[in-house]
Amino acid sequence: MASSFKGLDLFGSGPHRFHQGEQGQVLINGAVIGFFGPQTFAQGLIELEVFVTGRLIAQNESALWQLRDAITAQLLHPPAPGTLIDLHARQWLDMSFVSLLEQDRTDRGREWTLGYVATFRKMIDPFTQI
C-alpha cells in the first residue's frame, strides 16, 4: 500500500512515517480572562494535525527538485482539503496540507536525498461548532 494525499504519491520516493499531533481540548486558565479562582474553561477541540516525516530520494538534483515541486504545488491558499492515507491504509478525511519544513541540507552521493516534515491539519469551522 502506498501513502497518498488527494490520490497523489507525494512521499513514496523514500522512507516516511506518519504521526498525529496532540489531541484534546483547548484550555484557558480563568485568570487569563479575568476570572480569579481555580477555574479552567474548555474552548473546543484542538485541530487534528498529522505529520509526515521522511526523506525524498532521487537520482540527481533535477529529479529531486521535481519531487519537491510536486509536494509544494499542493500548498494552496486557501487550503483545499483532501484525504491523507498512510502506508497502512489509515485514512484522515478533510485534511489540509499547511506546511513543509525541509532539512537544512541536501545529501549527495549515489542518490540525492532531502529530509522533510510535512504538516496536515483538519481545520475546524468555528461556525459549525456552535
Coordinates of N, CA and C in Angstrom, one line a residue:
M1 N 0.8 -1.2 0.0 CA 0.0 0.0 0.0 C 0.9 1.2 0.0
A2 N 0.6 2.2 -0.8 CA 1.3 3.4 -0.9 C 0.6 4.5 -0.2
S3 N 1.3 5.4 0.4 CA 0.7 6.6 1.0 C 0.3 7.6 0.0
S4 N -0.6 8.5 0.3 CA -1.0 9.5 -0.7 C -1.8 10.6 0.0
F5 N -1.8 11.7 -0.8 CA -2.7 12.9 -0.4 C -3.4 13.3 -1.7
K6 N -4.7 13.3 -1.6 CA -5.6 13.5 -2.7 C -5.3 12.6 -3.9
G7 N -4.9 11.3 -3.5 CA -4.6 10.4 -4.6 C -3.2 10.5 -5.2
L8 N -2.4 11.5 -4.7 CA -1.0 11.7 -5.2 C 0.0 11.0 -4.3
D9 N 0.9 10.3 -4.9 CA 2.0 9.7 -4.2 C 3.1 10.7 -4.0
L10 N 3.0 11.6 -3.0 CA 4.0 12.7 -2.8 C 5.2 12.3 -2.1
F11 N 5.2 11.2 -1.3 CA 6.2 10.9 -0.3 C 6.9 9.5 -0.6
G12 N 6.4 8.8 -1.6 CA 6.8 7.5 -1.9 C 8.2 7.3 -2.4
S13 N 9.0 8.3 -2.7 CA 10.3 8.2 -3.2 C 11.3 7.7 -2.2
G14 N 10.9 7.8 -0.9 CA 11.8 7.4 0.1 C 11.1 7.0 1.4
P15 N 11.8 6.6 2.4 CA 11.1 6.2 3.7 C 10.4 7.4 4.3
H16 N 9.3 7.1 4.9 CA 8.5 8.1 5.6 C 7.6 7.5 6.6
R17 N 7.2 8.3 7.6 CA 6.3 7.8 8.6 C 5.3 8.9 8.9
F18 N 4.1 8.4 9.5 CA 3.1 9.3 9.9 C 2.9 9.3 11.4
H19 N 2.6 10.5 12.0 CA 2.2 10.5 13.4 C 1.3 11.7 13.6
Q20 N 0.4 11.5 14.6 CA -0.6 12.5 14.9 C -0.1 13.4 16.0
G21 N -0.5 14.7 15.9 CA -0.2 15.6 16.9 C -1.1 15.5 18.2
E22 N -0.9 16.5 19.0 CA -1.7 16.5 20.3 C -3.2 16.5 20.0
Q23 N -4.0 15.8 20.8 CA -5.4 15.8 20.6 C -6.0 16.1 22.0
G24 N -7.2 16.7 22.0 CA -7.9 17.1 23.2 C -8.5 18.5 23.1
Q25 N -8.6 19.1 24.3 CA -9.3 20.4 24.4 C -8.3 21.5 24.4
V26 N -8.8 22.6 23.9 CA -8.0 23.9 24.1 C -8.5 24.4 25.4
L27 N -7.6 24.6 26.4 CA -8.0 25.1 27.7 C -7.4 26.5 28.0
I28 N -8.2 27.3 28.6 CA -7.8 28.6 29.0 C -8.0 28.7 30.5
N29 N -6.9 29.2 31.2 CA -7.0 29.4 32.6 C -7.9 30.6 32.9
G30 N -8.7 30.6 33.9 CA -9.6 31.6 34.2 C -9.0 33.0 34.5
A31 N -7.8 33.0 35.0 CA -7.1 34.3 35.3 C -6.8 35.0 34.0
V32 N -6.6 34.3 32.9 CA -6.3 34.9 31.6 C -7.5 35.8 31.1
I33 N -8.7 35.4 31.5 CA -9.9 36.1 31.0 C -10.5 36.9 32.2
G34 N -9.8 37.1 33.3 CA -10.3 38.0 34.3 C -11.1 37.3 35.4
F35 N -11.1 35.9 35.4 CA -11.8 35.2 36.4 C -10.8 34.7 37.5
F36 N -11.0 35.1 38.7 CA -10.0 34.7 39.7 C -10.5 33.6 40.5
G37 N -9.7 32.5 40.5 CA -10.1 31.3 41.2 C -9.6 30.1 40.4
P38 N -9.7 29.0 41.0 CA -9.2 27.8 40.3 C -10.2 27.3 39.2
Q39 N -10.2 28.0 38.1 CA -11.2 27.7 37.1 C -10.5 27.5 35.7
T40 N -10.8 26.5 35.0 CA -10.3 26.3 33.6 C -11.5 26.2 32.7
F41 N -11.4 26.8 31.5 CA -12.5 26.9 30.6 C -12.1 26.1 29.3
A42 N -12.9 25.1 28.9 CA -12.7 24.4 27.6 C -13.2 25.2 26.5
Q43 N -12.4 25.5 25.5 CA -12.8 26.3 24.4 C -13.1 25.5 23.1
G44 N -13.0 24.2 23.1 CA -13.3 23.4 22.0 C -12.1 22.5 21.7
L45 N -12.2 21.7 20.7 CA -11.2 20.7 20.4 C -10.0 21.3 19.6
I46 N -8.8 20.8 19.9 CA -7.6 21.1 19.2 C -7.8 20.6 17.8
E47 N -7.4 21.3 16.8 CA -7.5 20.8 15.4 C -6.5 19.7 15.2
L48 N -6.9 18.6 14.7 CA -6.1 17.4 14.5 C -4.9 17.8 13.5
E49 N -3.7 17.4 13.8 CA -2.6 17.5 12.9 C -2.0 16.2 12.7
V50 N -1.6 15.9 11.5 CA -0.9 14.7 11.1 C 0.4 15.1 10.4
F51 N 1.5 14.6 10.9 CA 2.9 14.9 10.4 C 3.4 13.7 9.6
V52 N 4.0 14.0 8.4 CA 4.7 13.0 7.6 C 6.1 13.4 7.7
T53 N 7.0 12.5 8.2 CA 8.4 12.8 8.3 C 9.1 11.8 7.4
G54 N 10.0 12.2 6.6 CA 10.7 11.3 5.7 C 11.8 11.9 5.0
R55 N 12.2 11.2 3.9 CA 13.3 11.6 3.0 C 12.9 11.4 1.6
L56 N 13.1 12.5 0.8 CA 12.9 12.4 -0.7 C 14.2 11.8 -1.2
I57 N 14.1 10.9 -2.2 CA 15.2 10.3 -2.8 C 15.1 10.3 -4.3
A58 N 16.1 10.8 -4.9 CA 16.2 11.0 -6.4 C 17.5 10.6 -6.9
Q59 N 17.6 10.4 -8.2 CA 18.9 10.0 -8.9 C 19.8 11.2 -9.2
N60 N 19.2 12.4 -9.2 CA 20.0 13.6 -9.5 C 19.3 14.8 -8.9
E61 N 20.0 16.0 -9.0 CA 19.4 17.2 -8.4 C 18.1 17.6 -9.1
S62 N 18.1 17.5 -10.4 CA 16.9 17.9 -11.2 C 15.7 17.0 -10.7
A63 N 15.9 15.7 -10.6 CA 14.8 14.8 -10.2 C 14.3 15.2 -8.7
L64 N 15.3 15.5 -7.9 CA 14.9 15.9 -6.5 C 14.1 17.2 -6.5
W65 N 14.4 18.1 -7.3 CA 13.6 19.4 -7.4 C 12.2 19.0 -7.9
Q66 N 12.1 18.1 -8.8 CA 10.7 17.7 -9.3 C 9.9 17.1 -8.2
L67 N 10.5 16.3 -7.3 CA 9.8 15.8 -6.2 C 9.4 16.9 -5.2
R68 N 10.3 17.8 -5.0 CA 10.0 19.0 -4.1 C 8.8 19.8 -4.7
D69 N 8.9 20.1 -6.0 CA 7.9 20.9 -6.6 C 6.5 20.3 -6.6
A70 N 6.5 18.9 -6.8 CA 5.2 18.2 -6.7 C 4.6 18.4 -5.4
I71 N 5.4 18.3 -4.3 CA 4.8 18.5 -3.0 C 4.4 19.9 -2.7
T72 N 5.2 20.9 -3.0 CA 4.9 22.3 -2.7 C 3.7 22.8 -3.6
A73 N 3.5 22.1 -4.7 CA 2.3 22.5 -5.6 C 1.0 22.2 -4.9
Q74 N 1.0 21.4 -3.8 CA -0.2 21.1 -3.0 C -0.4 22.1 -1.9
L75 N 0.5 23.0 -1.7 CA 0.4 24.0 -0.6 C -0.4 25.2 -1.3
L76 N -1.7 25.2 -1.0 CA -2.6 26.1 -1.7 C -3.2 27.1 -0.7
H77 N -3.6 28.3 -1.3 CA -4.4 29.3 -0.5 C -5.6 29.6 -1.2
P78 N -6.8 29.4 -0.7 CA -7.0 28.8 0.6 C -6.7 27.3 0.5
P79 N -6.4 26.7 1.7 CA -6.1 25.2 1.6 C -7.3 24.4 1.0
A80 N -7.0 23.4 0.3 CA -8.0 22.6 -0.4 C -7.9 21.2 0.3
P81 N -8.9 20.9 1.2 CA -8.8 19.6 1.9 C -8.9 18.4 1.0
G82 N -8.3 17.3 1.5 CA -8.3 16.1 0.8 C -8.1 14.9 1.8
T83 N -8.1 13.7 1.2 CA -7.8 12.5 2.0 C -6.4 12.2 2.1
L84 N -5.9 12.0 3.3 CA -4.5 11.6 3.5 C -4.5 10.2 3.9
I85 N -3.6 9.4 3.3 CA -3.6 7.9 3.5 C -2.2 7.5 3.9
D86 N -2.0 6.8 5.0 CA -0.7 6.3 5.3 C -0.3 5.0 4.7
L87 N 0.8 4.5 5.0 CA 1.3 3.2 4.4 C 0.5 2.0 4.8
H88 N -0.3 2.1 5.9 CA -1.1 1.0 6.4 C -2.6 1.2 6.1
A89 N -2.9 2.1 5.1 CA -4.3 2.4 4.7 C -5.1 3.1 5.7
R90 N -4.5 3.7 6.7 CA -5.2 4.6 7.6 C -5.5 5.9 6.9
Q91 N -6.8 6.3 7.0 CA -7.2 7.5 6.3 C -7.6 8.6 7.2
W92 N -7.3 9.8 6.9 CA -7.7 11.0 7.5 C -8.4 11.8 6.5
L93 N -9.7 12.1 6.7 CA -10.5 12.8 5.7 C -10.4 14.3 6.0
D94 N -10.6 15.1 4.9 CA -10.7 16.6 5.0 C -9.5 17.2 5.7
M95 N -8.3 16.7 5.3 CA -7.0 17.2 5.8 C -6.5 18.3 4.8
S96 N -6.0 19.4 5.4 CA -5.4 20.4 4.6 C -3.9 20.4 4.8
F97 N -3.1 20.5 3.6 CA -1.7 20.5 3.7 C -1.3 21.9 4.0
V98 N -0.7 22.1 5.2 CA -0.4 23.5 5.7 C 1.0 23.9 5.7
S99 N 2.0 23.0 5.7 CA 3.4 23.4 5.7 C 4.3 22.3 5.4
L100 N 5.5 22.7 4.8 CA 6.6 21.7 4.5 C 7.8 22.3 5.1
L101 N 8.5 21.6 5.9 CA 9.8 22.0 6.5 C 10.8 21.1 6.0
E102 N 11.8 21.6 5.2 CA 12.9 20.8 4.6 C 14.0 20.9 5.6
Q103 N 14.8 19.8 5.6 CA 16.0 19.8 6.4 C 17.0 20.8 5.8
D104 N 18.1 21.1 6.6 CA 19.0 22.2 6.3 C 19.9 21.8 5.1
R105 N 19.9 20.6 4.6 CA 20.9 20.3 3.5 C 20.3 19.2 2.6
T106 N 20.9 19.2 1.4 CA 20.6 18.1 0.5 C 21.8 17.1 0.6
D107 N 21.6 15.9 0.8 CA 22.7 14.9 0.9 C 23.0 14.4 -0.5
R108 N 24.2 14.4 -1.0 CA 24.6 14.0 -2.3 C 25.5 12.8 -2.2
G109 N 25.2 11.7 -3.0 CA 26.0 10.5 -3.0 C 25.6 9.8 -4.3
R110 N 25.4 8.5 -4.1 CA 24.9 7.7 -5.3 C 23.5 8.2 -5.6
E111 N 22.8 8.7 -4.6 CA 21.4 9.3 -4.8 C 21.4 10.7 -4.1
W112 N 20.5 11.5 -4.5 CA 20.3 12.8 -3.8 C 19.1 12.7 -2.9
T113 N 19.3 13.1 -1.6 CA 18.2 12.9 -0.7 C 18.0 14.2 0.1
L114 N 16.8 14.4 0.6 CA 16.4 15.6 1.4 C 15.4 15.1 2.4
G115 N 15.7 15.4 3.7 CA 14.7 15.1 4.8 C 13.6 16.2 4.8
Y116 N 12.5 15.9 5.4 CA 11.4 16.9 5.4 C 10.4 16.5 6.5
V117 N 9.6 17.4 6.9 CA 8.4 17.2 7.7 C 7.2 18.0 7.0
A118 N 6.2 17.2 6.6 CA 5.0 17.8 6.0 C 3.9 17.8 7.1
T119 N 3.2 18.9 7.3 CA 2.2 19.1 8.3 C 0.8 19.2 7.6
F120 N -0.1 18.4 8.0 CA -1.5 18.4 7.5 C -2.4 18.7 8.7
R121 N -3.4 19.5 8.5 CA -4.3 19.9 9.6 C -5.8 19.7 9.2
K122 N -6.6 19.2 10.1 CA -8.0 19.2 9.9 C -8.6 20.5 10.5
M123 N -8.9 21.4 9.6 CA -9.4 22.7 10.0 C -10.8 22.6 10.6
I124 N -11.1 23.2 11.7 CA -12.4 23.2 12.3 C -13.1 24.5 12.0
D125 N -14.2 24.4 11.4 CA -15.0 25.6 11.1 C -15.7 26.1 12.3
P126 N -15.4 27.2 12.9 CA -16.0 27.7 14.1 C -17.5 27.9 14.1
F127 N -18.0 28.1 12.9 CA -19.4 28.3 12.7 C -20.2 27.1 12.8
T128 N -19.6 25.9 12.5 CA -20.3 24.7 12.6 C -20.2 24.1 14.0
Q129 N -19.3 24.6 14.8 CA -19.1 24.1 16.2 C -20.1 24.8 17.2
I130 N -20.9 25.7 16.7 CA -21.8 26.5 17.7 C -23.0 25.6 18.0

